PDB file of C-alpha atoms and ligand atoms in Angstrom:
ATOM      1  CA  MET O   1       0.163  -0.103  -0.628  1.00 97.00           C
ATOM      2  CA  THR O   2       1.366   3.415  -1.411  1.00 98.00           C
ATOM      3  CA  VAL O   3      -0.097   7.642  -0.158  1.00 98.00           C
ATOM      4  CA  PRO O   4      -1.426   7.410  -3.413  1.00 98.00           C
ATOM      5  CA  GLU O   5      -3.093   3.309  -3.512  1.00 98.00           C
ATOM      6  CA  LEU O   6      -4.556   5.060  -0.002  1.00 98.00           C
ATOM      7  CA  GLN O   7      -6.104   8.196  -1.683  1.00 98.00           C
ATOM      8  CA  GLN O   8      -7.121   6.368  -4.642  1.00 98.00           C
ATOM      9  CA  ARG O   9      -9.733   3.927  -2.871  1.00 97.00           C
ATOM     10  CA  LYS O  10     -11.620   7.146  -2.473  1.00 97.00           C
ATOM     11  CA  ALA O  11     -11.724   8.079  -6.409  1.00 95.00           C
ATOM     12  CA  GLU O  12     -12.922   4.051  -6.316  1.00 97.00           C
ATOM     13  CA  GLY O  13     -15.475   4.143  -3.694  1.00 96.00           C
ATOM     14  CA  ARG O  14     -12.960   1.646  -1.819  1.00 97.00           C
ATOM     15  CA  LYS O  15     -12.747   1.395   2.342  1.00 98.00           C
ATOM     16  CA  ILE O  16      -9.680   2.611   4.094  1.00 98.00           C
ATOM     17  CA  VAL O  17      -8.749  -0.347   6.934  1.00 98.00           C
ATOM     18  CA  MET O  18      -6.769   1.211   9.550  1.00 98.00           C
ATOM     19  CA  VAL O  19      -5.758  -0.461  12.683  1.00 98.00           C
ATOM     20  CA  THR O  20      -2.615   0.631  15.069  1.00 98.00           C
ATOM     21  CA  ALA O  21       0.072  -1.334  16.104  1.00 98.00           C
ATOM     22  CA  TYR O  22       2.629  -1.500  17.524  1.00 98.00           C
ATOM     23  CA  ASP O  23       4.964  -4.730  16.731  1.00 98.00           C
ATOM     24  CA  ALA O  24       6.532  -7.189  14.944  1.00 98.00           C
ATOM     25  CA  LEU O  25       4.005 -10.338  15.658  1.00 98.00           C
ATOM     26  CA  PHE O  26       0.570  -7.324  15.854  1.00 98.00           C
ATOM     27  CA  THR O  27       1.906  -6.437  12.533  1.00 98.00           C
ATOM     28  CA  ARG O  28       1.381  -9.270  11.067  1.00 98.00           C
ATOM     29  CA  ILE O  29      -1.494 -11.323  11.838  1.00 98.00           C
ATOM     30  CA  VAL O  30      -2.925  -7.919  11.115  1.00 98.00           C
ATOM     31  CA  GLU O  31      -1.272  -8.177   7.595  1.00 98.00           C
ATOM     32  CA  GLU O  32      -2.239 -11.701   7.618  1.00 98.00           C
ATOM     33  CA  ALA O  33      -5.429 -10.798   8.059  1.00 98.00           C
ATOM     34  CA  GLY O  34      -5.698  -8.339   4.890  1.00 98.00           C
ATOM     35  CA  ILE O  35      -5.057  -5.317   6.764  1.00 98.00           C
ATOM     36  CA  ASP O  36      -2.737  -3.292   5.431  1.00 91.00           C
ATOM     37  CA  THR O  37      -3.259   0.073   6.753  1.00 98.00           C
ATOM     38  CA  LEU O  38      -1.303   0.717   9.522  1.00 98.00           C
ATOM     39  CA  LEU O  39      -0.854   3.716  12.126  1.00 98.00           C
ATOM     40  CA  VAL O  40       1.871   3.749  14.822  1.00 98.00           C
ATOM     41  CA  GLY O  41      -0.353   5.515  17.081  1.00 98.00           C
ATOM     42  CA  ASP O  42       0.850   7.463  20.218  1.00 98.00           C
ATOM     43  CA  SER O  43      -1.978   5.487  21.893  1.00 98.00           C
ATOM     44  CA  LEU O  44       0.555   3.065  22.802  1.00 98.00           C
ATOM     45  CA  GLY O  45       1.086   5.562  25.745  1.00 98.00           C
ATOM     46  CA  VAL O  46      -2.423   4.544  27.263  1.00 97.00           C
ATOM     47  CA  VAL O  47      -2.521   0.921  26.169  1.00 97.00           C
ATOM     48  CA  VAL O  48       0.955  -0.676  26.131  1.00 98.00           C
ATOM     49  CA  GLN O  49       3.132   1.640  28.279  1.00 98.00           C
ATOM     50  CA  GLY O  50      -0.052   2.054  30.852  1.00 96.00           C
ATOM     51  CA  LYS O  51      -0.354   6.160  31.107  1.00 97.00           C
ATOM     52  CA  LYS O  52      -3.248   8.055  31.961  1.00 95.00           C
ATOM     53  CA  ASP O  53      -3.008   9.932  28.336  1.00 96.00           C
ATOM     54  CA  THR O  54      -0.411  10.443  25.203  1.00 97.00           C
ATOM     55  CA  LEU O  55       1.349  13.377  26.586  1.00 98.00           C
ATOM     56  CA  SER O  56       4.294  11.795  27.250  1.00 98.00           C
ATOM     57  CA  VAL O  57       4.864  10.056  24.981  1.00 98.00           C
ATOM     58  CA  THR O  58       8.578  10.361  23.808  1.00 98.00           C
ATOM     59  CA  MET O  59      10.458  10.513  20.012  1.00 98.00           C
ATOM     60  CA  ASP O  60      12.213   7.755  20.966  1.00 98.00           C
ATOM     61  CA  ASP O  61       9.683   5.240  22.223  1.00 98.00           C
ATOM     62  CA  MET O  62       7.434   6.734  19.293  1.00 98.00           C
ATOM     63  CA  LEU O  63      11.122   5.370  16.674  1.00 99.00           C
ATOM     64  CA  TYR O  64      11.523   2.316  18.633  1.00 98.00           C
ATOM     65  CA  HIS O  65       8.158   1.162  18.117  1.00 98.00           C
ATOM     66  CA  THR O  66       8.082   2.417  13.934  1.00 99.00           C
ATOM     67  CA  ARG O  67      11.707   0.246  13.707  1.00 98.00           C
ATOM     68  CA  LEU O  68       9.610  -2.451  15.416  1.00 98.00           C
ATOM     69  CA  VAL O  69       6.068  -2.177  13.219  1.00 98.00           C
ATOM     70  CA  ALA O  70       7.996  -1.835   9.513  1.00 98.00           C
ATOM     71  CA  ARG O  71      10.386  -4.586   9.883  1.00 98.00           C
ATOM     72  CA  ALA O  72       7.478  -7.038  10.200  1.00 98.00           C
ATOM     73  CA  ALA O  73       5.297  -4.933   8.037  1.00 98.00           C
ATOM     74  CA  VAL O  74       6.078  -6.232   3.996  1.00 97.00           C
ATOM     75  CA  HIS O  75       2.978  -4.531   1.901  1.00 96.00           C
ATOM     76  CA  SER O  76       1.162  -1.306   4.123  1.00 97.00           C
ATOM     77  CA  LEU O  77       1.598   1.600   4.415  1.00 98.00           C
ATOM     78  CA  VAL O  78       3.167   2.319   7.361  1.00 98.00           C
ATOM     79  CA  ILE O  79       2.357   5.851   8.996  1.00 99.00           C
ATOM     80  CA  SER O  80       4.114   6.932  12.429  1.00 98.00           C
ATOM     81  CA  ASP O  81       2.092   8.965  14.992  1.00 98.00           C
ATOM     82  CA  MET O  82       4.477  12.814  16.001  1.00 98.00           C
ATOM     83  CA  PRO O  83       4.547  13.061  19.643  1.00 98.00           C
ATOM     84  CA  PHE O  84       3.396  15.815  21.904  1.00 98.00           C
ATOM     85  CA  LEU O  85       5.444  18.311  21.495  1.00 98.00           C
ATOM     86  CA  SER O  86       7.600  17.065  18.213  1.00 98.00           C
ATOM     87  CA  TYR O  87       6.352  19.113  15.863  1.00 98.00           C
ATOM     88  CA  GLN O  88       4.936  22.075  18.348  1.00 97.00           C
ATOM     89  CA  VAL O  89       7.938  24.759  19.050  1.00 97.00           C
ATOM     90  CA  SER O  90       8.956  24.114  15.422  1.00 98.00           C
ATOM     91  CA  ILE O  91       8.911  23.635  11.711  1.00 98.00           C
ATOM     92  CA  GLU O  92      12.943  23.067  11.579  1.00 98.00           C
ATOM     93  CA  GLU O  93      11.926  20.473  14.801  1.00 98.00           C
ATOM     94  CA  SER O  94       8.989  19.052  12.401  1.00 98.00           C
ATOM     95  CA  VAL O  95      10.745  18.555   9.865  1.00 98.00           C
ATOM     96  CA  ARG O  96      13.728  16.764  11.456  1.00 98.00           C
ATOM     97  CA  ASN O  97      11.856  14.151  13.531  1.00 98.00           C
ATOM     98  CA  ALA O  98       9.129  13.535  10.709  1.00 98.00           C
ATOM     99  CA  GLY O  99      12.367  12.577   8.604  1.00 98.00           C
ATOM    100  CA  LEU O 100      13.606  10.349  12.063  1.00 98.00           C
ATOM    101  CA  PHE O 101      10.208   8.565  10.886  1.00 98.00           C
ATOM    102  CA  LEU O 102      10.578   7.731   7.411  1.00 98.00           C
ATOM    103  CA  GLN O 103      13.772   6.810   8.680  1.00 98.00           C
ATOM    104  CA  ALA O 104      12.832   4.212  10.977  1.00 98.00           C
ATOM    105  CA  GLY O 105      10.741   2.802   7.707  1.00 98.00           C
ATOM    106  CA  ALA O 106       7.163   4.694   7.269  1.00 98.00           C
ATOM    107  CA  ALA O 107       6.171   5.735   4.536  1.00 98.00           C
ATOM    108  CA  ALA O 108       3.867   8.998   6.137  1.00 98.00           C
ATOM    109  CA  VAL O 109       3.600  10.829   9.509  1.00 99.00           C
ATOM    110  CA  LYS O 110       0.458  12.159  11.546  1.00 98.00           C
ATOM    111  CA  ILE O 111      -0.109  14.820  13.164  1.00 98.00           C
ATOM    112  CA  GLU O 112      -2.797  16.378  15.186  1.00 98.00           C
ATOM    113  CA  GLY O 113      -4.456  20.062  15.222  1.00 98.00           C
ATOM    114  CA  GLY O 114      -5.658  21.965  12.849  1.00 97.00           C
ATOM    115  CA  GLU O 115      -4.559  25.638  11.552  1.00 96.00           C
ATOM    116  CA  SER O 116      -1.178  25.444  14.284  1.00 96.00           C
ATOM    117  CA  VAL O 117      -0.234  23.072  11.998  1.00 98.00           C
ATOM    118  CA  LEU O 118      -1.042  24.149   8.849  1.00 98.00           C
ATOM    119  CA  ASP O 119       3.390  25.664   7.675  1.00 98.00           C
ATOM    120  CA  ARG O 120       3.883  22.027   9.694  1.00 98.00           C
ATOM    121  CA  VAL O 121       1.982  19.998   7.102  1.00 98.00           C
ATOM    122  CA  ARG O 122       3.599  22.467   4.251  1.00 98.00           C
ATOM    123  CA  ALA O 123       7.068  22.103   5.240  1.00 98.00           C
ATOM    124  CA  LEU O 124       6.296  18.411   6.146  1.00 98.00           C
ATOM    125  CA  THR O 125       5.105  17.439   2.327  1.00 98.00           C
ATOM    126  CA  SER O 126       7.397  20.330   0.363  1.00 98.00           C
ATOM    127  CA  PHE O 127       9.803  17.437   1.930  1.00 98.00           C
ATOM    128  CA  GLY O 128       8.004  14.863   0.203  1.00 98.00           C
ATOM    129  CA  ILE O 129       6.942  13.825   3.999  1.00 98.00           C
ATOM    130  CA  PRO O 130       3.286  12.042   3.428  1.00 98.00           C
ATOM    131  CA  VAL O 131       1.160  14.002   6.458  1.00 98.00           C
ATOM    132  CA  LEU O 132      -2.076  12.734   7.742  1.00 98.00           C
ATOM    133  CA  GLY O 133      -3.909  15.307   9.614  1.00 98.00           C
ATOM    134  CA  HIS O 134      -6.242  15.231  12.559  1.00 98.00           C
ATOM    135  CA  ILE O 135      -8.411  17.002  13.702  1.00 98.00           C
ATOM    136  CA  GLY O 136     -11.693  16.618  16.416  1.00 98.00           C
ATOM    137  CA  MET O 137     -10.914  15.036  19.353  1.00 97.00           C
ATOM    138  CA  THR O 138      -7.389  14.323  19.642  1.00 97.00           C
ATOM    139  CA  PRO O 139      -5.844  13.284  22.804  1.00 96.00           C
ATOM    140  CA  GLN O 140      -2.860  15.732  23.054  1.00 97.00           C
ATOM    141  CA  SER O 141      -4.956  18.313  23.121  1.00 96.00           C
ATOM    142  CA  ILE O 142      -7.054  16.615  26.153  1.00 94.00           C
ATOM    143  CA  HIS O 143      -6.215  18.928  28.828  1.00 96.00           C
ATOM    144  CA  ARG O 144      -7.867  21.998  26.481  1.00 93.00           C
ATOM    145  CA  TYR O 145     -11.451  20.056  25.902  1.00 94.00           C
ATOM    146  CA  GLY O 146     -11.140  18.612  29.861  1.00 92.00           C
ATOM    147  CA  GLY O 147     -11.480  15.400  28.574  1.00 89.00           C
ATOM    148  CA  TYR O 148     -11.979  12.935  26.331  1.00 89.00           C
ATOM    149  CA  LYS O 149     -15.331  14.518  24.798  1.00 93.00           C
ATOM    150  CA  VAL O 150     -16.666  14.743  21.237  1.00 95.00           C
ATOM    151  CA  GLN O 151     -16.069  17.892  18.973  1.00 96.00           C
ATOM    152  CA  GLY O 152     -17.435  19.954  16.331  1.00 96.00           C
ATOM    153  CA  LYS O 153     -20.799  19.483  17.814  1.00 97.00           C
ATOM    154  CA  GLY O 154     -23.473  22.847  17.376  1.00 97.00           C
ATOM    155  CA  LYS O 155     -23.145  24.925  13.899  1.00 97.00           C
ATOM    156  CA  GLU O 156     -20.215  26.992  14.924  1.00 97.00           C
ATOM    157  CA  PRO O 157     -17.727  23.698  16.183  1.00 97.00           C
ATOM    158  CA  ALA O 158     -18.550  22.570  12.987  1.00 98.00           C
ATOM    159  CA  ALA O 159     -18.249  25.223  10.588  1.00 98.00           C
ATOM    160  CA  ARG O 160     -14.566  25.066  12.702  1.00 97.00           C
ATOM    161  CA  LEU O 161     -13.929  21.991  11.277  1.00 98.00           C
ATOM    162  CA  HIS O 162     -14.920  21.506   8.017  1.00 98.00           C
ATOM    163  CA  ALA O 163     -12.962  25.118   7.958  1.00 98.00           C
ATOM    164  CA  GLU O 164      -9.416  23.506   9.512  1.00 98.00           C
ATOM    165  CA  ALA O 165     -10.141  19.963   7.179  1.00 98.00           C
ATOM    166  CA  LEU O 166     -10.261  21.982   3.566  1.00 98.00           C
ATOM    167  CA  ALA O 167      -7.456  24.086   5.075  1.00 98.00           C
ATOM    168  CA  LEU O 168      -5.401  20.468   5.693  1.00 98.00           C
ATOM    169  CA  GLU O 169      -6.065  18.909   2.143  1.00 98.00           C
ATOM    170  CA  ALA O 170      -4.764  22.923   0.993  1.00 98.00           C
ATOM    171  CA  ALA O 171      -1.702  22.671   3.177  1.00 98.00           C
ATOM    172  CA  GLY O 172      -0.715  18.683   1.310  1.00 98.00           C
ATOM    173  CA  ALA O 173      -2.236  16.606   3.772  1.00 98.00           C
ATOM    174  CA  PHE O 174      -3.684  13.468   1.789  1.00 98.00           C
ATOM    175  CA  ALA O 175      -5.445  11.854   3.917  1.00 98.00           C
ATOM    176  CA  VAL O 176      -7.085  13.521   7.496  1.00 98.00           C
ATOM    177  CA  VAL O 177      -8.404  10.905  10.300  1.00 98.00           C
ATOM    178  CA  LEU O 178     -11.753  12.932  12.157  1.00 98.00           C
ATOM    179  CA  GLU O 179     -12.054  11.417  15.634  1.00 98.00           C
ATOM    180  CA  ALA O 180     -15.478  11.663  18.189  1.00 98.00           C
ATOM    181  CA  ILE O 181     -17.581  14.014  15.613  1.00 98.00           C
ATOM    182  CA  PRO O 182     -20.612  14.152  15.133  1.00 98.00           C
ATOM    183  CA  MET O 183     -21.220  11.640  12.001  1.00 98.00           C
ATOM    184  CA  ASP O 184     -23.617  14.494   9.743  1.00 98.00           C
ATOM    185  CA  VAL O 185     -20.350  16.717  10.392  1.00 98.00           C
ATOM    186  CA  ALA O 186     -17.801  14.061   9.413  1.00 98.00           C
ATOM    187  CA  ARG O 187     -20.228  13.755   6.008  1.00 98.00           C
ATOM    188  CA  THR O 188     -20.294  17.171   5.003  1.00 98.00           C
ATOM    189  CA  ILE O 189     -16.429  17.045   5.280  1.00 98.00           C
ATOM    190  CA  THR O 190     -15.630  13.903   3.559  1.00 98.00           C
ATOM    191  CA  GLU O 191     -18.095  15.319   0.165  1.00 98.00           C
ATOM    192  CA  ALA O 192     -15.900  18.384   0.300  1.00 98.00           C
ATOM    193  CA  LEU O 193     -12.141  17.099  -0.106  1.00 98.00           C
ATOM    194  CA  SER O 194     -10.745  15.269  -2.348  1.00 98.00           C
ATOM    195  CA  ILE O 195      -8.360  13.675  -0.217  1.00 98.00           C
ATOM    196  CA  PRO O 196      -9.849  10.324   1.991  1.00 98.00           C
ATOM    197  CA  THR O 197     -10.648  10.779   6.025  1.00 98.00           C
ATOM    198  CA  ILE O 198     -10.125   8.058   8.007  1.00 98.00           C
ATOM    199  CA  GLY O 199     -12.488   8.626  10.878  1.00 98.00           C
ATOM    200  CA  ILE O 200     -12.875   7.084  14.687  1.00 98.00           C
ATOM    201  CA  GLY O 201     -15.644   7.930  15.846  1.00 98.00           C
ATOM    202  CA  ALA O 202     -17.192   9.755  13.824  1.00 98.00           C
ATOM    203  CA  GLY O 203     -19.945   7.383  11.864  1.00 98.00           C
ATOM    204  CA  PRO O 204     -20.225   5.723   8.442  1.00 98.00           C
ATOM    205  CA  HIS O 205     -19.577   8.023   5.861  1.00 98.00           C
ATOM    206  CA  CYS O 206     -15.853   9.194   6.179  1.00 98.00           C
ATOM    207  CA  ASP O 207     -13.881   7.532   3.150  1.00 98.00           C
ATOM    208  CA  GLY O 208     -12.395   4.194   5.265  1.00 98.00           C
ATOM    209  CA  GLN O 209     -12.184   3.882   9.197  1.00 98.00           C
ATOM    210  CA  VAL O 210      -9.311   3.430  11.805  1.00 98.00           C
ATOM    211  CA  LEU O 211      -9.587   1.305  15.514  1.00 98.00           C
ATOM    212  CA  VAL O 212      -6.711   1.015  18.677  1.00 98.00           C
ATOM    213  CA  LEU O 213      -5.913  -2.531  17.741  1.00 98.00           C
ATOM    214  CA  TYR O 214      -6.289  -3.529  21.212  1.00 98.00           C
ATOM    215  CA  ASP O 215      -9.613  -2.038  21.665  1.00 97.00           C
ATOM    216  CA  LEU O 216     -10.868  -3.572  19.277  1.00 97.00           C
ATOM    217  CA  LEU O 217      -9.427  -7.361  19.899  1.00 98.00           C
ATOM    218  CA  GLY O 218     -10.965  -7.001  23.466  1.00 97.00           C
ATOM    219  CA  LEU O 219      -7.500  -6.359  25.109  1.00 97.00           C
ATOM    220  CA  PHE O 220      -8.116  -3.007  26.987  1.00 95.00           C
ATOM    221  CA  ASP O 221     -11.290  -2.162  28.719  1.00 88.00           C
ATOM    222  CA  GLU O 222     -10.406   0.371  31.787  1.00 87.00           C
ATOM    223  CA  PHE O 223     -11.882   2.625  28.708  1.00 82.00           C
ATOM    224  CA  ARG O 224     -14.259   2.497  26.139  1.00 86.00           C
ATOM    225  CA  PRO O 225     -16.348   5.180  24.246  1.00 91.00           C
ATOM    226  CA  LYS O 226     -18.855   5.319  22.755  1.00 93.00           C
ATOM    227  CA  PHE O 227     -17.439   4.217  19.215  1.00 95.00           C
ATOM    228  CA  VAL O 228     -15.457   1.261  20.277  1.00 96.00           C
ATOM    229  CA  LYS O 229     -16.681  -2.457  18.988  1.00 96.00           C
ATOM    230  CA  PRO O 230     -14.755  -4.829  20.449  1.00 96.00           C
ATOM    231  CA  TYR O 231     -14.657  -8.130  17.390  1.00 98.00           C
ATOM    232  CA  ALA O 232     -13.055 -10.207  19.665  1.00 97.00           C
ATOM    233  CA  HIS O 233     -12.504 -10.681  23.786  1.00 97.00           C
ATOM    234  CA  LEU O 234      -9.008 -11.592  24.244  1.00 98.00           C
ATOM    235  CA  LYS O 235      -8.575 -10.386  27.280  1.00 98.00           C
ATOM    236  CA  ALA O 236     -11.277 -13.243  28.821  1.00 98.00           C
ATOM    237  CA  ASP O 237      -9.030 -15.930  27.160  1.00 98.00           C
ATOM    238  CA  ALA O 238      -5.555 -14.871  28.560  1.00 98.00           C
ATOM    239  CA  LEU O 239      -7.250 -14.607  31.258  1.00 98.00           C
ATOM    240  CA  GLN O 240      -9.138 -18.326  31.103  1.00 98.00           C
ATOM    241  CA  ALA O 241      -5.415 -19.749  30.172  1.00 98.00           C
ATOM    242  CA  LEU O 242      -3.321 -17.667  32.295  1.00 98.00           C
ATOM    243  CA  ARG O 243      -5.068 -19.113  35.218  1.00 98.00           C
ATOM    244  CA  ARG O 244      -5.422 -22.763  33.806  1.00 98.00           C
ATOM    245  CA  TYR O 245      -1.593 -22.557  33.242  1.00 98.00           C
ATOM    246  CA  ARG O 246      -0.826 -21.437  37.441  1.00 98.00           C
ATOM    247  CA  GLU O 247      -3.620 -24.089  38.634  1.00 98.00           C
ATOM    248  CA  GLU O 248      -2.242 -27.198  36.645  1.00 98.00           C
ATOM    249  CA  VAL O 249       1.401 -26.249  37.800  1.00 98.00           C
ATOM    250  CA  GLU O 250      -0.121 -25.785  41.127  1.00 98.00           C
ATOM    251  CA  GLN O 251      -1.548 -29.056  40.890  1.00 98.00           C
ATOM    252  CA  LYS O 252       1.421 -30.524  39.025  1.00 98.00           C
ATOM    253  CA  LYS O 253      -0.764 -31.325  35.702  1.00 98.00           C
ATOM    254  CA  PHE O 254       1.838 -29.356  34.204  1.00 98.00           C
ATOM    255  CA  PRO O 255       4.664 -30.255  32.655  1.00 98.00           C
ATOM    256  CA  THR O 256       3.312 -34.104  31.499  1.00 97.00           C
ATOM    257  CA  ASP O 257       5.291 -36.115  30.087  1.00 97.00           C
ATOM    258  CA  THR O 258       4.402 -34.926  26.460  1.00 97.00           C
ATOM    259  CA  GLU O 259       6.005 -31.242  27.419  1.00 97.00           C
ATOM    260  CA  SER O 260       9.042 -32.602  28.900  1.00 98.00           C
ATOM    261  CA  TYR O 261      12.793 -34.062  27.476  1.00 98.00           C
ATOM    262  CA  HIS O 262      13.000 -38.180  27.177  1.00 95.00           C
TER     263      HIS O 262
HETATM  264  O1  KIV G   1      -2.714   7.286  18.156  1.00 58.17           O
HETATM  265  C1  KIV G   1      -3.554   6.566  17.967  1.00 58.17           C
HETATM  266  O2  KIV G   1      -3.996   5.318  17.789  1.00 58.17           O
HETATM  267  C2  KIV G   1      -4.457   7.548  17.308  1.00 58.17           C
HETATM  268  C3  KIV G   1      -5.702   6.868  16.437  1.00 58.17           C
HETATM  269  C4  KIV G   1      -6.003   6.481  17.446  1.00 58.17           C
HETATM  270  C5  KIV G   1      -6.578   7.856  15.277  1.00 58.17           C
HETATM  271  O3  KIV G   1      -4.529   8.307  17.109  1.00 58.17           O
END
């Protein structure tokens, strides 16, 4: 999957299916399932590192996980999330940090924000670094929102989101993630843009969908937003397996002759 191929999907009316990936093992499983667009999301701060939000995820963390995913990805488009403070300070730092992601094996980067990041998007794309925009409920701004809250409700906030999406397209973003916004707003934006929209909590009318891998597999259940649909219950399966293993060791039922060398 390449950036132009992903964009082509919109023209063809074929949905883009994206999930987050953080390591080589799951990257292989995701590819085997036929999903070819991978986001190394800074959500790893919460689901992998156990933090309460994404704000303290570092460039080193993101580069490490990007290398793991890129090493295993055979045909997927690997997109890396630029963490908090890696692009806010200056255009120079954004270009350097985005370049490090490409050197780590990503083909594109994702940046949160609208108006405030347009100059970053222009600079990165001018140097050949594809940028995925991200507007709506952008987790790096949770303190401004006062929590993970739906954005773009009401006429004026919806119009602002719409304008930001158009501005990101004009600045050169190859697609835009729309997170936690009313489905009608997402629909209007999707119809207005010529680049694809990828929704997460933005309803069915977006050109594609993205979910956090551990949410969709039912591995992470500490916090479940309304938009998450667990397609499996791997935490329950893991708990069952681990409890059985503990019991069998304690009851001297494992290992048996079959698992022993002779
Ligand atoms: O960090 C992340 O995983 C994300 C997606 C959920 C869009 O930003």
